[in-house]
């Protein structure tokens, strides 16, 4: 799907390496299977140390006459995950190289800049399906993600995404972190919560996965919200992947808005928002609300991973008290972006100066039976029309081209997705 020419070249190289690895070595006492392992490096170690791994792999596979270190590293880091995983069996050193955190970061950064993938959830009655869409591949660009058999996700409540990892909670309140590109997954033990006190009627939930650069740690933020007479209160827990522990934070006077499905009637309350948070400016962002006297006041809730504090970010003034629209937060042009859907009208807003309400600017409006599903890095919309077809819409010249003419179903909101080697 990506870098076809480079991939073909590396596959040929891979074949040569495997063939040559089987030949006798006259000037070396080490075979491929006996090669010295080099311990993994931390992400912060210098790039020169990563070259030691490549030197070792060249020594063991006779690559010294083929490519210099820098070129080999450059080429491999530009390959899709599926292709790179095939190279793990070349030698122990190649395996160590591909597992190395510094190499994983290089690969992620490259694909983050050259990415055409969108992560989509099944909409309406579909509660178990996730998809990846490559909007440069036409009708061949939609792929359903298959759950590992151990996960057995039969009813997905919510999902959050970060750096190629997907965090999923199912109806049994089992939490998973899953990398669909490498097929690796990890089950997370949930904190103790009295679910009997959190009924379907008055409980809203938020789930977010985020990377903390200060501690090089992946963290999960889990929010339980309940309505208490004329106020809201939410319980907040945070999970650290490095120490495998949950920690309780101070409760907050807000609730997270989301599109809730009733499992008995299969009816949706479509006046809320997507519960998936948006990563921006070192924080997770949800659409939430608080009670001011007898009015419900909508805000954007931003959880800063560094300070572990929630802050309010103001919505456009027209939407503070709007109860008839569905809101979704995204990122566009390194700015916070807001989708607002109501009836047959969808508006896209951009916050040009973060935290300043007056900087909200309406970019454009979509009318009719075209429902936005995601936004690309250059500002084009992926929309789904009333017939179900997925289209790519350019709001600048108002041109629309078909992507998937006969998709299997209608979709919920999506976000950009980057394939990665990041372990769960």
Tab-separated table of C-alpha atoms in Angstrom:
chain	number	residue	atom	x	y	z
A	1	UNK	CA	0.000	0.000	0.000
A	2	UNK	CA	2.976	2.291	0.622
A	3	UNK	CA	6.314	2.784	-1.141
A	4	UNK	CA	5.822	-0.017	-3.640
A	5	UNK	CA	9.130	0.508	-5.455
A	6	UNK	CA	11.181	0.531	-2.273
A	7	UNK	CA	9.301	-2.450	-0.918
A	8	UNK	CA	10.056	-4.511	-4.041
A	9	UNK	CA	13.742	-3.619	-3.803
A	10	UNK	CA	13.926	-4.634	-0.142
A	11	UNK	CA	12.097	-7.890	-0.801
A	12	UNK	CA	14.747	-8.710	-3.401
A	13	UNK	CA	17.455	-7.743	-0.915
A	14	UNK	CA	15.768	-9.856	1.752
A	15	UNK	CA	15.838	-12.852	-0.580
A	16	UNK	CA	19.540	-12.313	-1.238
A	17	UNK	CA	20.277	-12.028	2.476
A	18	UNK	CA	18.476	-15.265	3.274
A	19	UNK	CA	20.296	-17.103	0.519
A	20	UNK	CA	23.695	-15.741	1.515
A	21	UNK	CA	23.068	-16.406	5.194
A	22	UNK	CA	22.965	-20.123	4.407
A	23	UNK	CA	26.400	-20.099	2.734
A	24	UNK	CA	29.572	-21.120	4.685
A	25	UNK	CA	31.551	-18.230	6.199
A	26	UNK	CA	35.317	-18.633	5.733
A	27	UNK	CA	36.511	-15.593	7.679
A	28	UNK	CA	34.114	-15.613	10.563
A	29	UNK	CA	33.636	-17.894	13.524
A	30	UNK	CA	30.055	-16.713	13.973
A	31	UNK	CA	27.033	-18.053	12.159
A	32	UNK	CA	23.778	-16.099	11.873
A	33	UNK	CA	22.233	-18.059	14.715
A	34	UNK	CA	25.289	-17.536	16.920
A	35	UNK	CA	25.620	-13.821	16.341
A	36	UNK	CA	26.168	-11.603	19.361
A	37	UNK	CA	23.007	-9.848	20.542
A	38	UNK	CA	23.189	-6.123	21.218
A	39	UNK	CA	20.884	-4.955	24.020
A	40	UNK	CA	17.991	-2.646	23.096
A	41	UNK	CA	18.643	1.084	23.154
A	42	UNK	CA	16.538	3.739	24.772
A	43	UNK	CA	14.877	6.299	22.515
A	44	UNK	CA	17.135	9.026	23.856
A	45	UNK	CA	20.430	7.345	22.945
A	46	UNK	CA	22.402	8.872	20.052
A	47	UNK	CA	21.850	7.777	16.498
A	48	UNK	CA	25.443	6.508	16.225
A	49	UNK	CA	24.615	3.693	18.661
A	50	UNK	CA	21.815	2.518	16.393
A	51	UNK	CA	24.425	2.035	13.658
A	52	UNK	CA	26.064	-0.653	15.811
A	53	UNK	CA	23.019	-2.818	15.237
A	54	UNK	CA	23.241	-2.317	11.496
A	55	UNK	CA	27.000	-3.002	11.540
A	56	UNK	CA	26.308	-6.245	13.361
A	57	UNK	CA	23.600	-7.277	10.910
A	58	UNK	CA	25.841	-6.446	7.955
A	59	UNK	CA	28.637	-8.561	9.447
A	60	UNK	CA	26.353	-11.512	9.971
A	61	UNK	CA	24.616	-11.340	6.600
A	62	UNK	CA	27.428	-10.102	4.315
A	63	UNK	CA	25.654	-6.808	3.603
A	64	UNK	CA	28.809	-4.690	3.826
A	65	UNK	CA	29.236	-4.763	0.066
A	66	UNK	CA	25.608	-3.861	-0.568
A	67	UNK	CA	24.589	-0.717	1.342
A	68	UNK	CA	26.053	1.766	3.838
A	69	UNK	CA	24.487	1.959	7.296
A	70	UNK	CA	22.662	5.230	6.715
A	71	UNK	CA	21.049	4.107	3.460
A	72	UNK	CA	19.932	0.779	4.900
A	73	UNK	CA	18.402	2.438	7.961
A	74	UNK	CA	16.754	5.075	5.770
A	75	UNK	CA	15.167	2.539	3.439
A	76	UNK	CA	13.899	0.145	6.101
A	77	UNK	CA	12.378	2.946	8.165
A	78	UNK	CA	10.281	3.981	5.149
A	79	UNK	CA	8.672	0.567	4.680
A	80	UNK	CA	5.176	-0.347	5.907
A	81	UNK	CA	4.963	-2.410	9.067
A	82	UNK	CA	3.899	-5.597	7.298
A	83	UNK	CA	7.049	-5.576	5.170
A	84	UNK	CA	9.384	-4.715	8.056
A	85	UNK	CA	8.074	-7.613	10.126
A	86	UNK	CA	9.241	-9.999	7.398
A	87	UNK	CA	12.829	-8.843	7.998
A	88	UNK	CA	12.837	-9.878	11.657
A	89	UNK	CA	13.895	-13.405	10.682
A	90	UNK	CA	17.022	-12.304	8.749
A	91	UNK	CA	19.229	-12.458	11.857
A	92	UNK	CA	19.185	-11.807	15.567
A	93	UNK	CA	20.681	-8.380	14.994
A	94	UNK	CA	18.007	-7.417	12.473
A	95	UNK	CA	15.391	-8.605	14.944
A	96	UNK	CA	16.965	-6.439	17.660
A	97	UNK	CA	17.153	-3.475	15.289
A	98	UNK	CA	13.455	-3.660	14.405
A	99	UNK	CA	12.509	-4.016	18.088
A	100	UNK	CA	14.720	-1.088	19.091
A	101	UNK	CA	12.742	1.882	20.541
A	102	UNK	CA	14.863	4.405	18.641
A	103	UNK	CA	14.169	2.687	15.312
A	104	UNK	CA	10.455	2.402	16.204
A	105	UNK	CA	10.396	6.160	16.765
A	106	UNK	CA	12.176	6.891	13.455
A	107	UNK	CA	9.686	4.708	11.598
A	108	UNK	CA	6.684	6.320	13.306
A	109	UNK	CA	7.916	9.851	12.592
A	110	UNK	CA	8.396	9.084	8.895
A	111	UNK	CA	4.943	7.569	8.477
A	112	UNK	CA	3.358	10.367	10.486
A	113	UNK	CA	4.538	12.804	7.810
A	114	UNK	CA	3.584	10.540	4.875
A	115	UNK	CA	0.248	9.134	5.879
A	116	UNK	CA	-2.969	8.509	3.949
A	117	UNK	CA	-4.753	6.248	6.437
A	118	UNK	CA	-8.002	6.956	8.285
A	119	UNK	CA	-9.311	4.928	11.211
A	120	UNK	CA	-13.102	4.403	11.003
A	121	UNK	CA	-15.589	2.839	13.393
A	122	UNK	CA	-18.713	1.043	12.310
A	123	UNK	CA	-21.739	3.270	12.852
A	124	UNK	CA	-25.315	2.771	14.036
A	125	UNK	CA	-25.932	-0.910	14.803
A	126	UNK	CA	-22.314	-1.988	14.266
A	127	UNK	CA	-20.720	-2.294	17.704
A	128	UNK	CA	-17.730	-4.522	16.971
A	129	UNK	CA	-16.094	-3.401	13.723
A	130	UNK	CA	-13.134	-1.140	12.999
A	131	UNK	CA	-11.752	-0.228	9.572
A	132	UNK	CA	-8.703	1.360	7.995
A	133	UNK	CA	-9.189	3.481	4.882
A	134	UNK	CA	-6.339	4.428	2.535
A	135	UNK	CA	-7.910	7.287	0.589
A	136	UNK	CA	-5.303	7.039	-2.184
A	137	UNK	CA	-6.202	3.440	-3.051
A	138	UNK	CA	-9.745	3.821	-4.412
A	139	UNK	CA	-12.080	0.855	-3.970
A	140	UNK	CA	-9.214	-1.299	-2.678
A	141	UNK	CA	-8.437	1.069	0.170
A	142	UNK	CA	-10.925	-0.143	2.802
A	143	UNK	CA	-9.730	-2.923	5.122
A	144	UNK	CA	-11.595	-4.400	8.067
A	145	UNK	CA	-9.435	-4.891	11.152
A	146	UNK	CA	-9.658	-8.420	12.526
A	147	UNK	CA	-9.641	-8.875	16.272
A	148	UNK	CA	-7.111	-11.328	17.724
A	149	UNK	CA	-8.998	-14.400	18.907
A	150	UNK	CA	-7.934	-13.815	22.518
A	151	UNK	CA	-9.722	-10.469	22.659
A	152	UNK	CA	-13.258	-11.684	21.874
A	153	UNK	CA	-14.697	-8.175	21.633
A	154	UNK	CA	-18.395	-8.809	21.043
A	155	UNK	CA	-19.652	-5.363	22.051
A	156	UNK	CA	-17.323	-2.374	21.836
A	157	UNK	CA	-18.324	0.555	24.029
A	158	UNK	CA	-15.575	2.947	23.007
A	159	UNK	CA	-12.149	3.161	21.452
A	160	UNK	CA	-9.263	5.617	21.610
A	161	UNK	CA	-6.214	5.847	19.356
A	162	UNK	CA	-2.596	7.001	19.810
A	163	UNK	CA	0.570	6.330	17.750
A	164	UNK	CA	-0.776	3.227	16.031
A	165	UNK	CA	-2.235	1.775	19.243
A	166	UNK	CA	-5.974	1.379	19.827
A	167	UNK	CA	-7.419	1.299	23.338
A	168	UNK	CA	-10.741	-0.559	23.494
A	169	UNK	CA	-13.299	-1.147	26.213
A	170	UNK	CA	-15.972	-3.786	25.696
A	171	UNK	CA	-19.365	-4.282	27.308
A	172	UNK	CA	-17.843	-6.515	30.004
A	173	UNK	CA	-15.627	-3.553	31.001
A	174	UNK	CA	-12.501	-5.326	29.796
A	175	UNK	CA	-9.834	-2.957	28.551
A	176	UNK	CA	-7.355	-3.752	25.756
A	177	UNK	CA	-4.442	-1.990	24.087
A	178	UNK	CA	-4.001	-3.330	20.567
A	179	UNK	CA	-1.630	-2.637	17.678
A	180	UNK	CA	-3.522	-3.868	14.591
A	181	UNK	CA	-0.409	-3.500	12.411
A	182	UNK	CA	1.746	-5.899	14.448
A	183	UNK	CA	-1.237	-7.883	15.827
A	184	UNK	CA	0.123	-7.490	19.360
A	185	UNK	CA	-2.271	-6.792	22.211
A	186	UNK	CA	-2.351	-6.384	25.982
A	187	UNK	CA	-5.172	-6.745	28.476
A	188	UNK	CA	-5.441	-4.010	31.095
A	189	UNK	CA	-6.891	-4.747	34.503
A	190	UNK	CA	-9.671	-2.256	35.170
A	191	UNK	CA	-9.815	-0.289	38.444
A	192	UNK	CA	-12.451	-1.223	40.994
A	193	UNK	CA	-15.693	0.638	40.244
A	194	UNK	CA	-19.210	0.062	41.558
A	195	UNK	CA	-21.061	-0.262	38.250
A	196	UNK	CA	-24.379	-0.802	40.054
A	197	UNK	CA	-24.304	2.874	40.988
A	198	UNK	CA	-23.595	3.941	37.407
A	199	UNK	CA	-26.775	3.282	35.467
A	200	UNK	CA	-27.038	3.462	31.670
A	201	UNK	CA	-29.379	6.425	32.020
A	202	UNK	CA	-27.204	8.827	33.952
A	203	UNK	CA	-23.677	7.540	33.298
A	204	UNK	CA	-21.447	8.885	30.542
A	205	UNK	CA	-17.899	7.722	30.039
A	206	UNK	CA	-14.662	8.958	28.521
A	207	UNK	CA	-11.659	6.888	27.512
A	208	UNK	CA	-8.363	8.289	26.273
A	209	UNK	CA	-4.941	6.875	25.379
A	210	UNK	CA	-2.030	9.338	25.328
A	211	UNK	CA	1.778	9.285	25.270
A	212	UNK	CA	3.590	11.193	28.010
A	213	UNK	CA	6.844	12.450	26.478
A	214	UNK	CA	8.231	13.528	29.855
A	215	UNK	CA	8.188	9.957	31.185
A	216	UNK	CA	8.191	7.998	27.874
A	217	UNK	CA	5.040	6.269	29.082
A	218	UNK	CA	1.640	5.451	27.578
A	219	UNK	CA	-1.258	6.410	29.820
A	220	UNK	CA	-4.995	5.703	29.819
A	221	UNK	CA	-7.476	8.223	31.218
A	222	UNK	CA	-10.854	6.756	32.211
A	223	UNK	CA	-13.793	8.978	33.229
A	224	UNK	CA	-17.104	7.932	34.820
A	225	UNK	CA	-19.749	10.655	34.894
A	226	UNK	CA	-22.992	10.723	36.864
A	227	UNK	CA	-25.778	13.249	37.183
A	228	UNK	CA	-26.588	14.305	40.728
A	229	UNK	CA	-29.757	16.391	40.811
A	230	UNK	CA	-28.700	19.721	39.278
A	231	UNK	CA	-24.980	19.051	39.027
A	232	UNK	CA	-22.505	16.672	37.442
A	233	UNK	CA	-19.581	14.861	38.979
A	234	UNK	CA	-17.032	12.643	37.244
A	235	UNK	CA	-14.636	10.133	38.712
A	236	UNK	CA	-11.216	10.194	36.985
A	237	UNK	CA	-8.617	7.402	36.959
A	238	UNK	CA	-5.266	7.311	35.164
A	239	UNK	CA	-3.312	4.187	34.198
A	240	UNK	CA	0.458	4.041	33.660
A	241	UNK	CA	1.726	1.410	31.236
A	242	UNK	CA	5.227	1.483	32.726
A	243	UNK	CA	4.161	0.427	36.235
A	244	UNK	CA	0.857	-1.267	35.313
A	245	UNK	CA	-1.092	0.627	37.972
A	246	UNK	CA	-4.180	2.845	38.220
A	247	UNK	CA	-4.254	6.100	40.168
A	248	UNK	CA	-7.281	8.130	41.265
A	249	UNK	CA	-7.376	11.845	40.479
A	250	UNK	CA	-9.616	14.540	41.903
A	251	UNK	CA	-13.220	14.381	40.667
A	252	UNK	CA	-14.386	17.082	38.259
A	253	UNK	CA	-17.755	18.967	38.028
A	254	UNK	CA	-18.336	17.962	34.399
A	255	UNK	CA	-19.659	15.067	32.388
A	256	UNK	CA	-18.370	13.779	29.058
A	257	UNK	CA	-20.894	13.939	26.217
A	258	UNK	CA	-21.076	10.978	23.905
A	259	UNK	CA	-23.400	9.152	21.543
A	260	UNK	CA	-25.000	6.501	23.718
A	261	UNK	CA	-26.597	3.321	22.421
A	262	UNK	CA	-29.350	1.566	24.319
A	263	UNK	CA	-28.490	-2.172	24.085
A	264	UNK	CA	-32.155	-3.137	24.546
A	265	UNK	CA	-33.823	-0.889	21.976
A	266	UNK	CA	-30.792	-0.248	19.711
A	267	UNK	CA	-31.742	3.406	19.687
A	268	UNK	CA	-29.173	6.174	19.631
A	269	UNK	CA	-29.343	9.529	21.394
A	270	UNK	CA	-27.709	11.575	18.633
A	271	UNK	CA	-27.522	14.954	20.319
A	272	UNK	CA	-24.197	14.386	22.012
A	273	UNK	CA	-20.723	13.914	20.567
A	274	UNK	CA	-18.147	11.302	19.676
A	275	UNK	CA	-16.597	10.033	22.900
A	276	UNK	CA	-13.184	9.600	21.267
A	277	UNK	CA	-10.837	12.289	22.597
A	278	UNK	CA	-8.587	14.363	20.361
A	279	UNK	CA	-4.846	14.700	21.004
A	280	UNK	CA	-3.601	18.261	20.708
A	281	UNK	CA	-1.086	20.508	22.449
A	282	UNK	CA	-0.063	17.783	24.900
A	283	UNK	CA	-3.630	17.211	26.077
A	284	UNK	CA	-6.682	15.038	25.471
A	285	UNK	CA	-9.816	16.959	24.470
A	286	UNK	CA	-13.448	15.917	24.943
A	287	UNK	CA	-16.737	17.757	24.494
A	288	UNK	CA	-18.336	17.987	27.924
A	289	UNK	CA	-20.799	20.050	29.897
A	290	UNK	CA	-21.402	21.507	33.333
A	291	UNK	CA	-24.437	22.883	35.137
A	292	UNK	CA	-24.806	26.627	35.668
A	293	UNK	CA	-27.999	27.229	37.676
A	294	UNK	CA	-30.685	25.562	35.535
A	295	UNK	CA	-28.748	25.648	32.228
A	296	UNK	CA	-26.406	23.093	30.699
A	297	UNK	CA	-23.212	24.813	29.600
A	298	UNK	CA	-21.149	22.982	26.959
A	299	UNK	CA	-17.370	23.253	26.953
A	300	UNK	CA	-14.293	21.496	25.628
A	301	UNK	CA	-12.494	19.635	28.423
A	302	UNK	CA	-8.710	19.467	28.003
A	303	UNK	CA	-6.712	17.083	30.186
A	304	UNK	CA	-3.049	18.116	30.263
A	305	UNK	CA	-0.910	15.001	30.669
A	306	UNK	CA	1.992	16.945	32.193
A	307	UNK	CA	0.117	18.729	34.982
A	308	UNK	CA	-2.696	16.126	35.168
A	309	UNK	CA	-5.224	18.933	35.379
A	310	UNK	CA	-8.472	19.538	33.448
A	311	UNK	CA	-8.977	22.932	31.844
A	312	UNK	CA	-11.874	24.491	29.937
A	313	UNK	CA	-11.517	25.479	26.295
A	314	UNK	CA	-14.440	27.556	25.037
A	315	UNK	CA	-16.634	26.450	22.148
A	316	UNK	CA	-17.853	28.923	19.519
A	317	UNK	CA	-20.529	31.074	21.149
A	318	UNK	CA	-23.306	29.656	18.927
A	319	UNK	CA	-22.809	26.140	20.316
A	320	UNK	CA	-22.495	26.666	24.072
A	321	UNK	CA	-26.196	25.955	24.696
A	322	UNK	CA	-26.940	23.959	21.541
A	323	UNK	CA	-28.605	20.646	22.406
A	324	UNK	CA	-29.536	19.579	18.890
A	325	UNK	CA	-26.127	19.113	17.289
A	326	UNK	CA	-23.437	16.473	17.325
A	327	UNK	CA	-19.884	17.710	17.925
A	328	UNK	CA	-16.566	16.093	17.069
A	329	UNK	CA	-13.075	17.402	17.776
A	330	UNK	CA	-10.208	16.897	15.320
A	331	UNK	CA	-6.877	18.505	14.420
A	332	UNK	CA	-6.249	20.467	11.212
A	333	UNK	CA	-3.230	22.616	10.280
A	334	UNK	CA	-1.819	22.219	13.800
A	335	UNK	CA	-4.993	23.772	15.224
A	336	UNK	CA	-8.002	22.447	17.100
A	337	UNK	CA	-10.879	21.736	14.713
A	338	UNK	CA	-14.595	21.279	15.478
A	339	UNK	CA	-17.244	19.431	13.442
A	340	UNK	CA	-20.851	20.403	14.198
A	341	UNK	CA	-23.645	18.320	12.630
A	342	UNK	CA	-27.319	19.243	12.826
A	343	UNK	CA	-30.073	17.928	10.585
A	344	UNK	CA	-28.646	18.117	7.041
A	345	UNK	CA	-26.052	20.748	7.860
A	346	UNK	CA	-22.428	20.257	8.916
A	347	UNK	CA	-20.080	23.095	9.839
A	348	UNK	CA	-16.306	22.976	10.262
A	349	UNK	CA	-14.648	25.442	12.659
A	350	UNK	CA	-10.959	26.114	13.343
A	351	UNK	CA	-9.469	27.612	16.528
A	352	UNK	CA	-6.605	29.661	15.097
A	353	UNK	CA	-5.223	30.658	18.509
A	354	UNK	CA	-5.503	27.901	21.075
A	355	UNK	CA	-7.607	28.825	24.096
A	356	UNK	CA	-8.939	32.087	22.620
A	357	UNK	CA	-12.681	31.878	21.948
A	358	UNK	CA	-12.630	34.838	19.554
A	359	UNK	CA	-10.211	32.966	17.290
A	360	UNK	CA	-12.833	30.360	16.302
A	361	UNK	CA	-13.363	30.720	12.540
A	362	UNK	CA	-15.945	28.932	10.422
A	363	UNK	CA	-14.090	27.338	7.496
A	364	UNK	CA	-16.988	25.979	5.464
A	365	UNK	CA	-20.409	24.353	5.552
A	366	UNK	CA	-21.570	21.050	4.023
A	367	UNK	CA	-25.240	20.825	3.128
A	368	UNK	CA	-27.432	17.923	2.100
A	369	UNK	CA	-26.981	14.206	2.586
A	370	UNK	CA	-23.198	14.287	2.890
A	371	UNK	CA	-22.039	13.314	6.358
A	372	UNK	CA	-18.417	14.119	7.319
A	373	UNK	CA	-16.510	11.116	8.633
A	374	UNK	CA	-12.915	12.391	8.833
A	375	UNK	CA	-10.612	15.163	7.690
A	376	UNK	CA	-7.275	14.653	5.937
A	377	UNK	CA	-4.025	16.410	6.823
A	378	UNK	CA	-4.481	18.880	3.928
A	379	UNK	CA	-8.054	19.774	4.879
A	380	UNK	CA	-10.124	17.578	2.562
A	381	UNK	CA	-13.214	15.918	3.988
A	382	UNK	CA	-14.032	12.234	3.799
A	383	UNK	CA	-17.829	12.179	3.586
A	384	UNK	CA	-20.444	9.464	3.278
A	385	UNK	CA	-23.510	10.202	1.162
A	386	UNK	CA	-27.059	8.929	1.627
A	387	UNK	CA	-26.300	5.910	-0.597
A	388	UNK	CA	-23.405	4.939	1.643
A	389	UNK	CA	-20.555	5.759	-0.746
A	390	UNK	CA	-17.412	7.262	0.741
A	391	UNK	CA	-16.168	10.341	-1.104
A	392	UNK	CA	-13.264	12.775	-0.826
A	393	UNK	CA	-14.523	16.360	-0.809
A	394	UNK	CA	-12.296	19.388	-1.422
A	395	UNK	CA	-14.053	22.395	0.162
A	396	UNK	CA	-11.829	24.866	-1.683
A	397	UNK	CA	-13.094	24.028	-5.168
A	398	UNK	CA	-16.135	22.028	-3.956
A	399	UNK	CA	-15.062	18.999	-5.994
A	400	UNK	CA	-15.958	15.513	-4.845
A	401	UNK	CA	-14.566	12.162	-6.028
A	402	UNK	CA	-15.660	8.668	-5.077
A	403	UNK	CA	-13.426	6.570	-2.849
A	404	UNK	CA	-15.508	3.505	-1.976
A	405	UNK	CA	-18.649	3.030	-4.051
A	406	UNK	CA	-20.111	0.045	-2.198
A	407	UNK	CA	-18.861	0.024	1.393
A	408	UNK	CA	-20.267	-2.670	3.679
A	409	UNK	CA	-22.073	-0.213	5.962
A	410	UNK	CA	-22.386	3.320	7.286
A	411	UNK	CA	-19.548	4.547	9.462
A	412	UNK	CA	-19.101	6.623	12.574
A	413	UNK	CA	-16.578	9.429	12.878
A	414	UNK	CA	-12.954	8.591	12.188
A	415	UNK	CA	-9.487	10.058	12.583
A	416	UNK	CA	-6.120	9.848	10.886
A	417	UNK	CA	-4.200	6.661	11.645
A	418	UNK	CA	-0.472	5.904	11.474
A	419	UNK	CA	0.802	2.339	11.164
A	420	UNK	CA	3.533	1.784	13.724
A	421	UNK	CA	5.797	-0.760	15.396
A	422	UNK	CA	4.942	0.602	18.862
A	423	UNK	CA	4.386	-2.302	21.288
A	424	UNK	CA	1.205	-2.308	23.417
